[in-house]
Short mmCIF file of C-alpha atoms and ligand atoms in Angstrom, two decimals:
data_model
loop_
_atom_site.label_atom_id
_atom_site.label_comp_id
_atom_site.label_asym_id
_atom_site.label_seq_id
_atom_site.Cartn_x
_atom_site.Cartn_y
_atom_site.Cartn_z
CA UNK A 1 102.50 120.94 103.42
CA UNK A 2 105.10 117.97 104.40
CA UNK A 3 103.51 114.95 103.58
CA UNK A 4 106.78 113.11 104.22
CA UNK A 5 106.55 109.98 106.53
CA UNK A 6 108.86 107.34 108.06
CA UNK A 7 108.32 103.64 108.22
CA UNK A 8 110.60 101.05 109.71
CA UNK A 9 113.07 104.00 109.94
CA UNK A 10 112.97 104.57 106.22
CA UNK A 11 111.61 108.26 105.37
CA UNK A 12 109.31 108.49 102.68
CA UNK A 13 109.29 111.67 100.24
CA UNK A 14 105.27 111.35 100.39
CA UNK A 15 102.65 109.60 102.48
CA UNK A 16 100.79 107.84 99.36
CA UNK A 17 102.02 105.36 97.19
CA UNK A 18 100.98 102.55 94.51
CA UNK A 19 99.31 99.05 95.78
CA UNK A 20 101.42 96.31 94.44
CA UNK A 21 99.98 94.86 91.76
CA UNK A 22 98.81 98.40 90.11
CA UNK A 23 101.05 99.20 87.44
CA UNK A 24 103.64 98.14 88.95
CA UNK A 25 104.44 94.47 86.91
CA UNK A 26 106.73 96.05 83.88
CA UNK A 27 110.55 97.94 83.90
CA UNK A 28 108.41 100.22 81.99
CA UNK A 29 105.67 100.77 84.56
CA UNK A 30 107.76 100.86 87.24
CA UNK A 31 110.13 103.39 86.03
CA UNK A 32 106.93 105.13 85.65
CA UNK A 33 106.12 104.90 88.68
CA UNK A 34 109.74 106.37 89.96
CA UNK A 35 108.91 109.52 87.61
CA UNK A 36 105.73 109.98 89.52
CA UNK A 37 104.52 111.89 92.75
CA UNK A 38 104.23 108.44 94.04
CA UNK A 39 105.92 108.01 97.66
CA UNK A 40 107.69 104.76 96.82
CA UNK A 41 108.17 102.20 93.85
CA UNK A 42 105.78 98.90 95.19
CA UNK A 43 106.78 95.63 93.06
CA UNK A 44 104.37 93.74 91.68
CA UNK A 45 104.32 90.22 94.51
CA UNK A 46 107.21 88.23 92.83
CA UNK A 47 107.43 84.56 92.54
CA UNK A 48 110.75 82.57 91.48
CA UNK A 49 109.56 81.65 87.38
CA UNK A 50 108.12 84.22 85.28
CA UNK A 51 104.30 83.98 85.17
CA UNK A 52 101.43 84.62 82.72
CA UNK A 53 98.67 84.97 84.85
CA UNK A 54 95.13 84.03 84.73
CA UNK A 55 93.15 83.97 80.95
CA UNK A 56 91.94 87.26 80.63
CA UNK A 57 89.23 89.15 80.79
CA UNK A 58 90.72 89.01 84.17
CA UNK A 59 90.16 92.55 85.76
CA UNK A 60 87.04 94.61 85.12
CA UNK A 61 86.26 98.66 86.83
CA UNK A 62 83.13 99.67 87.41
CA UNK A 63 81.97 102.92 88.96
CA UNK A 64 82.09 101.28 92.71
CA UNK A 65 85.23 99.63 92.33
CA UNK A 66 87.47 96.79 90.66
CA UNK A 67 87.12 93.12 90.61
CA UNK A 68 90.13 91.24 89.52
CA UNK A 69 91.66 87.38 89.15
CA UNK A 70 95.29 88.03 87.82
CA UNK A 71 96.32 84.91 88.75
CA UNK A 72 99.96 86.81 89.93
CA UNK A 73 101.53 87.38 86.76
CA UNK A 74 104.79 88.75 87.23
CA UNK A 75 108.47 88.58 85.80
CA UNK A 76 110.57 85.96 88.15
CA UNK A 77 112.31 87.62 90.81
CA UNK A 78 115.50 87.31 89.04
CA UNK A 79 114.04 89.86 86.51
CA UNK A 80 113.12 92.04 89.20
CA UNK A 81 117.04 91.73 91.18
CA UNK A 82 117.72 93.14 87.74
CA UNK A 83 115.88 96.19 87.88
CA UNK A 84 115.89 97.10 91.39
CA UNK A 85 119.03 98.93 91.07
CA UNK A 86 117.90 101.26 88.80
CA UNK A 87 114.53 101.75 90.38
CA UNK A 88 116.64 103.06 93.36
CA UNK A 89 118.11 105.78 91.55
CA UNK A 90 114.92 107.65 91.70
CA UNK A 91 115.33 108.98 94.85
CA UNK A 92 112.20 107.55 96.90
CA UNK A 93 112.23 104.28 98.86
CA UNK A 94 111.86 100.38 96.78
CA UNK A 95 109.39 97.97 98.20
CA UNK A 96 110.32 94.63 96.74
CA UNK A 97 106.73 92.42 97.30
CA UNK A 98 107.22 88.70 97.75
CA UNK A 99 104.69 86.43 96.95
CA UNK A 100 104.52 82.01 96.54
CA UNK A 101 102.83 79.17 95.59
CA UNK A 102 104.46 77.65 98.82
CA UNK A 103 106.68 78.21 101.48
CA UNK A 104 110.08 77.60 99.75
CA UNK A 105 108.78 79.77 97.13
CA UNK A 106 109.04 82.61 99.40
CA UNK A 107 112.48 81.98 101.00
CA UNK A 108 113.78 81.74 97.34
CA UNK A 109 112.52 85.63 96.32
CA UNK A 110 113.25 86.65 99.77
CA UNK A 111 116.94 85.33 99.78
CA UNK A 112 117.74 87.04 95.77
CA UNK A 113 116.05 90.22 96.21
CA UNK A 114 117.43 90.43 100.17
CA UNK A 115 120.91 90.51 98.31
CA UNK A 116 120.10 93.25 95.95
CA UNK A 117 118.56 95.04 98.91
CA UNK A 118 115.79 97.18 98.37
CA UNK A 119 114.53 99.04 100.94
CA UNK A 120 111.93 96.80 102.39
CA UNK A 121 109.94 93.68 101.32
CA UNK A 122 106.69 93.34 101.87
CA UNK A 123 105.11 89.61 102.05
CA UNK A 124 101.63 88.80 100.63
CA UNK A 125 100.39 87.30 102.88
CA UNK A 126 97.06 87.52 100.84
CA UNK A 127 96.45 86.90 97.51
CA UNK A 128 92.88 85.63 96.80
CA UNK A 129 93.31 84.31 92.98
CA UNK A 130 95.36 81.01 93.44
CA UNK A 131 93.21 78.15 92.55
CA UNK A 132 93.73 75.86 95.48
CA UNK A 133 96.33 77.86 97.06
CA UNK A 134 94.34 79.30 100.02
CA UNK A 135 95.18 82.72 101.30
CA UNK A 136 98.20 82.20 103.77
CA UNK A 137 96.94 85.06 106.21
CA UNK A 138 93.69 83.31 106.89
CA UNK A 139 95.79 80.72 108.84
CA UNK A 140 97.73 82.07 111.70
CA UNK A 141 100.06 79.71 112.65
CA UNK A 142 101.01 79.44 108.95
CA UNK A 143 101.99 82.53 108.25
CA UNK A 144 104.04 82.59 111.81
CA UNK A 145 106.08 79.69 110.85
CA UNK A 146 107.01 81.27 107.44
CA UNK A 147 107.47 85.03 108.73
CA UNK A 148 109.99 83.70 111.24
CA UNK A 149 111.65 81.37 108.53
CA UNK A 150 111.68 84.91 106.29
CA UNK A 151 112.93 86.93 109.37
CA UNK A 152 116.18 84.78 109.35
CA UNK A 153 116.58 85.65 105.63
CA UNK A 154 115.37 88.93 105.16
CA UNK A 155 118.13 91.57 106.31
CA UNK A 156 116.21 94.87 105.19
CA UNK A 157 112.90 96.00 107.24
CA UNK A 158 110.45 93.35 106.47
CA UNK A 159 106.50 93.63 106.59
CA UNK A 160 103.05 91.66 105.88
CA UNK A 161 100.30 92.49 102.87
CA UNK A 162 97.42 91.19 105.26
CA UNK A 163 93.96 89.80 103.96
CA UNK A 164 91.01 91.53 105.45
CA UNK A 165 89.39 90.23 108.45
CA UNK A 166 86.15 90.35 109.62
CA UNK A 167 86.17 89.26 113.25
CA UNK A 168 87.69 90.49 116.23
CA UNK A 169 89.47 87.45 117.45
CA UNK A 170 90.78 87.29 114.16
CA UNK A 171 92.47 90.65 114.69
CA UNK A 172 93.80 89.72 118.04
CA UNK A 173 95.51 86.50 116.87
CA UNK A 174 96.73 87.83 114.18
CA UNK A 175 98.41 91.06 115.62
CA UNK A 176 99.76 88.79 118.68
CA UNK A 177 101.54 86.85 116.07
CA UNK A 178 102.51 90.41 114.61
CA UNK A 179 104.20 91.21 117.41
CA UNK A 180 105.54 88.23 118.39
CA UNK A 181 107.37 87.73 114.80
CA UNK A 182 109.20 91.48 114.97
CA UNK A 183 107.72 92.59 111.56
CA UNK A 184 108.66 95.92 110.49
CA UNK A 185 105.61 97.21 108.99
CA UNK A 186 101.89 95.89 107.91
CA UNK A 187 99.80 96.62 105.09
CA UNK A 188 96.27 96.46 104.94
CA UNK A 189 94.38 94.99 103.14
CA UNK A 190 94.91 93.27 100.32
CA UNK A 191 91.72 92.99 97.82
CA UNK A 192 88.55 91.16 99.49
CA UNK A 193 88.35 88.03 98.39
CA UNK A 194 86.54 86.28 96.73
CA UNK A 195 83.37 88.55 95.46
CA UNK A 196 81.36 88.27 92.12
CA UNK A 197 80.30 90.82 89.99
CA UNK A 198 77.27 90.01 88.02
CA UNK A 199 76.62 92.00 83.71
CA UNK A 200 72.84 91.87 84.47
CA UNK A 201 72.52 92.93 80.81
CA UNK A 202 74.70 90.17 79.64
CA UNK A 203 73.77 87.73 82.18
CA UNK A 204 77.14 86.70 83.05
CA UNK A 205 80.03 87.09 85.09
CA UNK A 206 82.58 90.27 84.27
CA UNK A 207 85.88 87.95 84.25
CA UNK A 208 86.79 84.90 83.24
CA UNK A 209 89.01 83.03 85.67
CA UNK A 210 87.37 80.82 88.81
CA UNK A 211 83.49 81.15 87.22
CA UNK A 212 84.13 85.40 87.78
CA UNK A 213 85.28 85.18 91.56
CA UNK A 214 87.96 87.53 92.20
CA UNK A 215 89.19 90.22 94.59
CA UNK A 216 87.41 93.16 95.01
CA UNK A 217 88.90 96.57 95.46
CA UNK A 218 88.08 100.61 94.81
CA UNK A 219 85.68 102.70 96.56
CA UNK A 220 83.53 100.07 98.12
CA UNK A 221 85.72 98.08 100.37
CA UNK A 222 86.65 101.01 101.96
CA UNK A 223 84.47 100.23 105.08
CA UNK A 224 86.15 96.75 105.80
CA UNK A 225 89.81 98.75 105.15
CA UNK A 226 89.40 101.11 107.50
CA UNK A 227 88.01 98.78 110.12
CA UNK A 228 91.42 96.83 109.85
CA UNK A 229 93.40 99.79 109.77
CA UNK A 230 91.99 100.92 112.83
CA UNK A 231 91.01 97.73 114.59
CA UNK A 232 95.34 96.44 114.35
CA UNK A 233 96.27 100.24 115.54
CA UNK A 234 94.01 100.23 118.63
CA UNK A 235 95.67 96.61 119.49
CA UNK A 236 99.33 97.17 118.38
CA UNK A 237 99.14 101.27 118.31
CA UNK A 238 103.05 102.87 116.42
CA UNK A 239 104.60 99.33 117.21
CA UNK A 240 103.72 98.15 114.18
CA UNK A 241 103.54 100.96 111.11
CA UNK A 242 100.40 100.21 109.45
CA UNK A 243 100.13 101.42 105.62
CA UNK A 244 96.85 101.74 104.68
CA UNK A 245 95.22 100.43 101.78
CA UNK A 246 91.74 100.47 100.59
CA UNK A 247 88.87 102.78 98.84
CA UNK A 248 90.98 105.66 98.25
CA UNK A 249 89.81 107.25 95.88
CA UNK A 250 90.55 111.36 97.41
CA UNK A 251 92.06 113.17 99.63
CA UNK A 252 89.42 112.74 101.95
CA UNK A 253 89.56 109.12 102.06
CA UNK A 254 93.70 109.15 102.50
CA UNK A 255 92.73 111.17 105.62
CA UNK A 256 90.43 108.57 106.90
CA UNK A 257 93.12 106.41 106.63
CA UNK A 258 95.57 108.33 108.76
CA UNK A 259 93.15 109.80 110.91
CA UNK A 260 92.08 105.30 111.55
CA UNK A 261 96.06 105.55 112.94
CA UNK A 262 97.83 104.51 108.79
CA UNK A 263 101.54 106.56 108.81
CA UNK A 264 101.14 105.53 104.56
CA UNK A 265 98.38 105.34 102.34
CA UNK A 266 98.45 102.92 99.02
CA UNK A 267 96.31 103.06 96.01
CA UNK A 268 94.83 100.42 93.18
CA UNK A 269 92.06 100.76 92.14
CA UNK A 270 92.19 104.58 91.35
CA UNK A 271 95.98 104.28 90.02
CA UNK A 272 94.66 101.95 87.75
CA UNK A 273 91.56 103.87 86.45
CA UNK A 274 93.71 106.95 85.91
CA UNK A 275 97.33 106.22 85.71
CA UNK A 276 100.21 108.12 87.39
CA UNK A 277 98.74 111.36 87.65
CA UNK A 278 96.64 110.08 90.70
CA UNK A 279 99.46 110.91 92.91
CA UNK A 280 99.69 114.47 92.20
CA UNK A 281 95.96 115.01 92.57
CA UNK A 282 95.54 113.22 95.69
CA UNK A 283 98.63 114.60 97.39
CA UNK A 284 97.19 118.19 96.40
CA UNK A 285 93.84 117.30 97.90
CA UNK A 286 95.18 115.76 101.10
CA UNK A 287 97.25 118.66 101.54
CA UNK A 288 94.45 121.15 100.85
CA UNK A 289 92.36 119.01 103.57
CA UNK A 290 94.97 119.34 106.03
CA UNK A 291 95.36 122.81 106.21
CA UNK A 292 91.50 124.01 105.59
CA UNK A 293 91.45 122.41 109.37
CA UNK A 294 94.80 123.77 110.30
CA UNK A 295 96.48 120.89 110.94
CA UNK A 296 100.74 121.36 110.09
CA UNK A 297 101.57 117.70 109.35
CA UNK A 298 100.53 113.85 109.36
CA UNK A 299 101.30 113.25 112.85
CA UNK A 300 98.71 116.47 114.61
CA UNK A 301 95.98 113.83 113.08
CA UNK A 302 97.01 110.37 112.77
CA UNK A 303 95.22 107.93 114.92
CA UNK A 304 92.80 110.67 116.25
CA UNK A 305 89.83 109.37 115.04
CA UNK A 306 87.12 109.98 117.66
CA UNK A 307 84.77 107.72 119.05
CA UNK A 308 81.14 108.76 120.68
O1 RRO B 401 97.70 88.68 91.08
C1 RRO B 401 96.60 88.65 91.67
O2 RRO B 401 95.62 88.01 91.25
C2 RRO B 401 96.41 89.37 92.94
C3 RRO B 401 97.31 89.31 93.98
BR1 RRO B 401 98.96 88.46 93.88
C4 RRO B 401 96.98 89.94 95.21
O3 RRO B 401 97.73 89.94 96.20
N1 RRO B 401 95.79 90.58 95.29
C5 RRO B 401 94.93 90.63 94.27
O4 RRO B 401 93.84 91.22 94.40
N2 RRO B 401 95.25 90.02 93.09
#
């Protein structure tokens, strides 16, 4: 079965790939990642100084999903300029994900790693673990004003890690803005902010950064991924490629995904939990799927989701 797909006119060898921030912060893990069945090589979000990250305990599994507070630890970008090279001789496309504490931030990772040029770059748009750094996608005309100060930069296919959302007008601003910046590519969504996870036992919280708050992801946000999936490709249909990302956890669920209208799928949660060899199961299952209904590739199903 060809699970290959193409976004922003770049072909991927698979449809599935790693989330950034799952194993994906080390040279070590990320050459890992190019040995894998994974689809592409997803950065970690880079910002321009090395960072530690949040104290630790800061990400905890349980069996409906993960709650984490990294705190975006990550190498500098100039580490990862270093590295991209080599990544890129592994035969599958580089996703270089940018990340900031502010807007110059960004223009600084996206003008170095633009002139090592990786594939794409994906901006996170999103992350939820930033004390007093809100999440940039919750605010609209924010994140227009520093897409289109990217999009002057940025000289490979450029996309947005989106937040979830949980409103309609909240889908329709933001894909207007979408559309109106050119972006290449979106993926969605990044972890759902924000949520607690209570040791009942223990009677405490499971991490320690921001009194336990963090991002959820795994298995049970894969309602609220799905909805955005879907909700942005009924609004903006192939003009936007949306990569999917959220609850998977099988085959079946990368199928949701596709069949919501997602030309990629990306995984956390699970690539965490069991390491590289996620890829090679889930591709098997997925292809298994598609051809126990006799469909011949991605595009007989993606989108097709019926409604009653
Ligand atoms: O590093 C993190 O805490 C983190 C980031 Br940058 C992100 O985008 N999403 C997330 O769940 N955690």
């Amino acid at each position: 079965m060809d699970l290959s797909t193409t976004i922003a006119g770049v072909r991927f060898p698979t449809c599935l790939m790693n989330a950034s921030g799952a194993l994906c912060v080390t040279k070590a893990e990320l050459e890992a990642l190019g040995q894998s069945r994974s689809g592409a090589i997803v950065t970690k979000s880079m910002t321009p100084a090395f960072r530690q990250g949040n104290p630790e305990p800061r990400y905890y599994s349980f069996p409906g999903g993960s709650i984490n507070s990294m705190g975006l630890p990550n190498l500098g970008y100039p580490a990862y300029a270093d590295i991209i090279p080599t990544l890129q001789t592994f035969g599958k496309p580089v996703i270089a994900s940018i990340a900031g504490l502010s807007p110059p931030d960004f223009l600084e990772a996206a003008r170095a790693i633009t002139a090592v040029s990786p594939d794409l770059i994906e901006v996170n748009l999103s992350c939820p673990n930033i004390a007093g750094k809100p999440q940039i996608g919750y605010d609209v005309e924010a994140s227009r004003a520093l897409l289109l100060e990217l999009k002057k930069i940025v000289t490979v296919p450029m996309g947005v890690k989106l937040p979830p959302y949980f409103d309609p007008v909240h889908y329709e601003i933001t894909a207007r803005m979408l559309l109106d910046v050119k972006v290449d590519f979106m993926t969605v969504i990044n972890s759902v902010g924000n949520g607690l996870v209570v040791d009942p036992e223990e009677e405490r919280v499971v991490i320690k950064p921001r009194y336990g708050f963090g991002g959820l992801g795994g298995a049970m946000i894969k309602p609220v991924a799905l909805a955005n999936v879907r909700a942005f490709w009924k609004l903006i249909g192939d003009s936007i490629p949306i990569i999917g990302t959220g609850g998977v956890v099988s085959g079946t669920d990368m199928f949701e995904h596709i069949l919501c209208g997602a030309k990629a799928v990306q995984i956390g949660t699970a690539l965490v939990d069991e390491g590289v060899g996620v890829f090679q199961r889930l591709e098997k299952e997925l292809g298994e799927l598609l051809q126990r209904k006799g469909y011949a590739s991605l595009s007989d199903c993606r989108g097709r989701l019926q409604e009653l």
